[in-house]
Amino acid sequence: MPVKWLFYWQPNVGSQVSSQTLNDVFKRIDSLHATKSTRWQITASQYRPNVRDQALPVDCARELLGVTFTEAPDKIFFVLRQEHMVVEADATMQAIMERLQVYRNRLTVLFEGFQYELGDFRVKAGRAVLAPVENLRGIIMEVEYMPVSSLEQSRAAVLEFMELWQEGVILGQFVPLELNFTDFSLSDHYCWQHTALQYVSLMAFFLSQQRT
Amino acid sequence: MECVVQGIIEAKHVDALEVLLQGLCGGLRETVKVHEICLKTGPNLGAVPSEIHLLCSLTQPEPVWRVRHTGGAMRGAGAEQLPALVRPVLESGIGNSALRFMYALGYKLDYELLRSGFSFQFHRTIPINVNITVSVTAVNRLPKMHTLDEAVPVTPGLHLVQLTAPASPDNYSEVVGAISTFAEFLAPLLHLSKPGVFAGIVPTASTAAAALVSRGGVTKVL
């Protein structure tokens, strides 16, 4: 599958992330005569172990993250960050996890927006909100470089695309999310597991930013 | 959910059962070789203790992993009357790191089995669409962890026969009816009943098996 690069909006000192920022991003993409296609949504959820007696120890991962994509509705991806593991499963696995009640959903972040086609690039722009109250946590851009499946081979083209795209933008900038995929035994050949890791990492980043 | 009946057959009659199933189902015989790992939650984890099965099919060039969760059987006077067990089942494909993943989630190994044999699919459209899977397997236990090569039969000389069919709350009684009817076709060779209710072996199975194998032989020659 084509490589997807993920960028998050970093406002200049003194500026705030707001819904207006996203509107400006949409306008800027429109001004490049990109073709607006579909809406997209990605759901990233954080789960904690369901411990019967808090006073007693429990031998399990402290955090489980799950991601689903509207683009791949029959799949769910799980990430264990501490254990460096990404696991792909059929969507039914979510129902199994709910029946087992071993992990409880703590919070969910929705990434949603519009998708655009721009030559060799497919761009998704959107917001990250905490469900269900829709509290804005961040603005993101996903840039998919259609001809290439290798992360390294796509790096120069995607970064150059973003550099050109951001020329003249003054209130902040889109920063690439750089991850060490090899820590999670993911190769340079891009797949959905990479995407899952990117989105849960971004969710964790947005949540940690809010705390600080 | 699924409807299920099961029974046992002596290993020497398995060839005859295969001939009978080939005739009834018409479709392709599929080889079954599944490494089944039963996992249970560790102490203090989950609202209630739970159990999950990892099924690793070894018939493809690469192992194919599935997770299976089986709920408690349907109970009550109505369920008692049914000739098949009805229970909720959820199954999902999962990546190769399934076992490591479940361990990380706090599950512990309870036991593991190796099931080997074959299966057939039987499709009925009247009165409703039903897909019955008939599996005939030798069940082996593993004396040491993950030692598939050292598997030893749980019940030497006996094979397990299982008829299962997916069902829904709306149609399970019809599916049970279809399974029950299909079970009657196999009656010359084995008795099928709800899991946990042992129906024994058929004393006249040898005669039926001899007849089937000779007929099967003729079919093959033709």
mmCIF file with all atom_site columns, C-alpha atoms in Angstrom, chain A residues 49-61 64 75 78-80 83-93 95-97 99-103 185, chain B residues 41-52 66-71 88-98 100-108:
data_model
loop_
_atom_site.group_PDB
_atom_site.id
_atom_site.type_symbol
_atom_site.label_atom_id
_atom_site.label_alt_id
_atom_site.label_comp_id
_atom_site.label_asym_id
_atom_site.label_entity_id
_atom_site.label_seq_id
_atom_site.pdbx_PDB_ins_code
_atom_site.Cartn_x
_atom_site.Cartn_y
_atom_site.Cartn_z
_atom_site.occupancy
_atom_site.B_iso_or_equiv
_atom_site.pdbx_formal_charge
_atom_site.auth_seq_id
_atom_site.auth_comp_id
_atom_site.auth_asym_id
_atom_site.auth_atom_id
_atom_site.pdbx_PDB_model_num
ATOM 1  C CA . PRO A 1 49  ? -6.977  -3.427  32.390 1.00 0.00 ? 49  PRO A CA 1
ATOM 2  C CA . ASN A 1 50  ? -10.146 -4.260  34.256 1.00 0.00 ? 50  ASN A CA 1
ATOM 3  C CA . VAL A 1 51  ? -8.634  -5.101  37.637 1.00 0.00 ? 51  VAL A CA 1
ATOM 4  C CA . ARG A 1 52  ? -10.953 -6.728  40.189 1.00 0.00 ? 52  ARG A CA 1
ATOM 5  C CA . ASP A 1 53  ? -9.063  -5.688  43.320 1.00 0.00 ? 53  ASP A CA 1
ATOM 6  C CA . GLN A 1 54  ? -6.923  -2.561  42.949 1.00 0.00 ? 54  GLN A CA 1
ATOM 7  C CA . ALA A 1 55  ? -4.932  -3.525  46.042 1.00 0.00 ? 55  ALA A CA 1
ATOM 8  C CA . LEU A 1 56  ? -3.700  -6.770  44.449 1.00 0.00 ? 56  LEU A CA 1
ATOM 9  C CA . PRO A 1 57  ? -1.089  -6.990  41.679 1.00 0.00 ? 57  PRO A CA 1
ATOM 10 C CA . VAL A 1 58  ? -2.002  -7.922  38.135 1.00 0.00 ? 58  VAL A CA 1
ATOM 11 C CA . ASP A 1 59  ? 0.275   -9.297  35.445 1.00 0.00 ? 59  ASP A CA 1
ATOM 12 C CA . CYS A 1 60  ? -0.703  -7.609  32.189 1.00 0.00 ? 60  CYS A CA 1
ATOM 13 C CA . ALA A 1 61  ? -0.039  -4.637  29.886 1.00 0.00 ? 61  ALA A CA 1
ATOM 14 C CA . LEU A 1 64  ? -3.987  -1.226  25.209 1.00 0.00 ? 64  LEU A CA 1
ATOM 15 C CA . LYS A 1 75  ? -10.019 -4.653  10.379 1.00 0.00 ? 75  LYS A CA 1
ATOM 16 C CA . PHE A 1 78  ? -4.104  -3.125  18.490 1.00 0.00 ? 78  PHE A CA 1
ATOM 17 C CA . VAL A 1 79  ? -0.959  -1.473  19.768 1.00 0.00 ? 79  VAL A CA 1
ATOM 18 C CA . LEU A 1 80  ? 0.914   -2.227  22.981 1.00 0.00 ? 80  LEU A CA 1
ATOM 19 C CA . GLU A 1 83  ? 5.625   -4.177  24.662 1.00 0.00 ? 83  GLU A CA 1
ATOM 20 C CA . HIS A 1 84  ? 6.423   -2.795  21.170 1.00 0.00 ? 84  HIS A CA 1
ATOM 21 C CA . MET A 1 85  ? 3.678   -4.733  19.484 1.00 0.00 ? 85  MET A CA 1
ATOM 22 C CA . VAL A 1 86  ? 1.197   -3.997  16.691 1.00 0.00 ? 86  VAL A CA 1
ATOM 23 C CA . VAL A 1 87  ? -1.422  -6.674  16.027 1.00 0.00 ? 87  VAL A CA 1
ATOM 24 C CA . GLU A 1 88  ? -3.863  -6.810  13.141 1.00 0.00 ? 88  GLU A CA 1
ATOM 25 C CA . ALA A 1 89  ? -7.204  -8.593  13.577 1.00 0.00 ? 89  ALA A CA 1
ATOM 26 C CA . ASP A 1 90  ? -10.633 -8.852  11.977 1.00 0.00 ? 90  ASP A CA 1
ATOM 27 C CA . ALA A 1 91  ? -13.170 -6.294  13.170 1.00 0.00 ? 91  ALA A CA 1
ATOM 28 C CA . THR A 1 92  ? -14.959 -9.081  15.116 1.00 0.00 ? 92  THR A CA 1
ATOM 29 C CA . MET A 1 93  ? -12.055 -8.976  17.567 1.00 0.00 ? 93  MET A CA 1
ATOM 30 C CA . ALA A 1 95  ? -16.731 -7.658  19.888 1.00 0.00 ? 95  ALA A CA 1
ATOM 31 C CA . ILE A 1 96  ? -14.636 -10.448 21.454 1.00 0.00 ? 96  ILE A CA 1
ATOM 32 C CA . MET A 1 97  ? -12.734 -7.921  23.587 1.00 0.00 ? 97  MET A CA 1
ATOM 33 C CA . ARG A 1 99  ? -17.367 -9.745  25.680 1.00 0.00 ? 99  ARG A CA 1
ATOM 34 C CA . LEU A 1 100 ? -14.218 -10.644 27.607 1.00 0.00 ? 100 LEU A CA 1
ATOM 35 C CA . GLN A 1 101 ? -14.275 -7.418  29.663 1.00 0.00 ? 101 GLN A CA 1
ATOM 36 C CA . VAL A 1 102 ? -10.570 -7.808  30.408 1.00 0.00 ? 102 VAL A CA 1
ATOM 37 C CA . TYR A 1 103 ? -9.793  -4.253  29.260 1.00 0.00 ? 103 TYR A CA 1
ATOM 38 C CA . SER A 1 185 ? 9.262   -5.012  14.123 1.00 0.00 ? 185 SER A CA 1
ATOM 39 C CA . THR B 2 41  ? -7.158  -14.891 32.460 1.00 0.00 ? 41  THR B CA 1
ATOM 40 C CA . GLY B 2 42  ? -4.571  -14.556 35.183 1.00 0.00 ? 42  GLY B CA 1
ATOM 41 C CA . PRO B 2 43  ? -5.590  -13.740 38.768 1.00 0.00 ? 43  PRO B CA 1
ATOM 42 C CA . ASN B 2 44  ? -7.388  -10.470 39.519 1.00 0.00 ? 44  ASN B CA 1
ATOM 43 C CA . LEU B 2 45  ? -7.950  -9.634  35.843 1.00 0.00 ? 45  LEU B CA 1
ATOM 44 C CA . GLY B 2 46  ? -11.299 -9.035  34.123 1.00 0.00 ? 46  GLY B CA 1
ATOM 45 C CA . ALA B 2 47  ? -14.789 -8.521  35.513 1.00 0.00 ? 47  ALA B CA 1
ATOM 46 C CA . VAL B 2 48  ? -15.025 -12.317 35.723 1.00 0.00 ? 48  VAL B CA 1
ATOM 47 C CA . PRO B 2 49  ? -12.432 -14.996 34.811 1.00 0.00 ? 49  PRO B CA 1
ATOM 48 C CA . SER B 2 50  ? -12.568 -15.727 31.086 1.00 0.00 ? 50  SER B CA 1
ATOM 49 C CA . GLU B 2 51  ? -11.264 -18.234 28.590 1.00 0.00 ? 51  GLU B CA 1
ATOM 50 C CA . ILE B 2 52  ? -10.251 -17.854 24.979 1.00 0.00 ? 52  ILE B CA 1
ATOM 51 C CA . ARG B 2 66  ? -7.836  -17.233 14.679 1.00 0.00 ? 66  ARG B CA 1
ATOM 52 C CA . VAL B 2 67  ? -9.248  -16.242 18.056 1.00 0.00 ? 67  VAL B CA 1
ATOM 53 C CA . ARG B 2 68  ? -12.397 -17.984 19.213 1.00 0.00 ? 68  ARG B CA 1
ATOM 54 C CA . HIS B 2 69  ? -14.613 -17.124 22.144 1.00 0.00 ? 69  HIS B CA 1
ATOM 55 C CA . THR B 2 70  ? -17.371 -19.521 23.076 1.00 0.00 ? 70  THR B CA 1
ATOM 56 C CA . GLY B 2 71  ? -20.105 -18.392 25.437 1.00 0.00 ? 71  GLY B CA 1
ATOM 57 C CA . PRO B 2 88  ? -22.826 -17.843 21.253 1.00 0.00 ? 88  PRO B CA 1
ATOM 58 C CA . VAL B 2 89  ? -19.557 -17.947 19.360 1.00 0.00 ? 89  VAL B CA 1
ATOM 59 C CA . LEU B 2 90  ? -17.335 -15.165 18.075 1.00 0.00 ? 90  LEU B CA 1
ATOM 60 C CA . GLU B 2 91  ? -14.348 -15.845 15.860 1.00 0.00 ? 91  GLU B CA 1
ATOM 61 C CA . SER B 2 92  ? -11.796 -13.455 14.413 1.00 0.00 ? 92  SER B CA 1
ATOM 62 C CA . GLY B 2 93  ? -8.688  -13.730 12.285 1.00 0.00 ? 93  GLY B CA 1
ATOM 63 C CA . ILE B 2 94  ? -5.588  -12.327 13.947 1.00 0.00 ? 94  ILE B CA 1
ATOM 64 C CA . GLY B 2 95  ? -1.916  -11.794 13.091 1.00 0.00 ? 95  GLY B CA 1
ATOM 65 C CA . ASN B 2 96  ? 0.937   -14.199 13.786 1.00 0.00 ? 96  ASN B CA 1
ATOM 66 C CA . SER B 2 97  ? 1.793   -12.554 17.091 1.00 0.00 ? 97  SER B CA 1
ATOM 67 C CA . ALA B 2 98  ? -1.575  -13.655 18.530 1.00 0.00 ? 98  ALA B CA 1
ATOM 68 C CA . ARG B 2 100 ? 2.394   -13.115 22.430 1.00 0.00 ? 100 ARG B CA 1
ATOM 69 C CA . PHE B 2 101 ? -0.416  -10.547 22.293 1.00 0.00 ? 101 PHE B CA 1
ATOM 70 C CA . MET B 2 102 ? -2.762  -12.596 24.490 1.00 0.00 ? 102 MET B CA 1
ATOM 71 C CA . TYR B 2 103 ? 0.054   -13.275 26.972 1.00 0.00 ? 103 TYR B CA 1
ATOM 72 C CA . ALA B 2 104 ? 0.700   -9.512  27.125 1.00 0.00 ? 104 ALA B CA 1
ATOM 73 C CA . LEU B 2 105 ? -3.002  -8.962  27.887 1.00 0.00 ? 105 LEU B CA 1
ATOM 74 C CA . GLY B 2 106 ? -2.654  -11.175 30.952 1.00 0.00 ? 106 GLY B CA 1
ATOM 75 C CA . TYR B 2 107 ? -3.846  -14.526 29.601 1.00 0.00 ? 107 TYR B CA 1
ATOM 76 C CA . LYS B 2 108 ? -2.092  -17.697 30.750 1.00 0.00 ? 108 LYS B CA 1
#
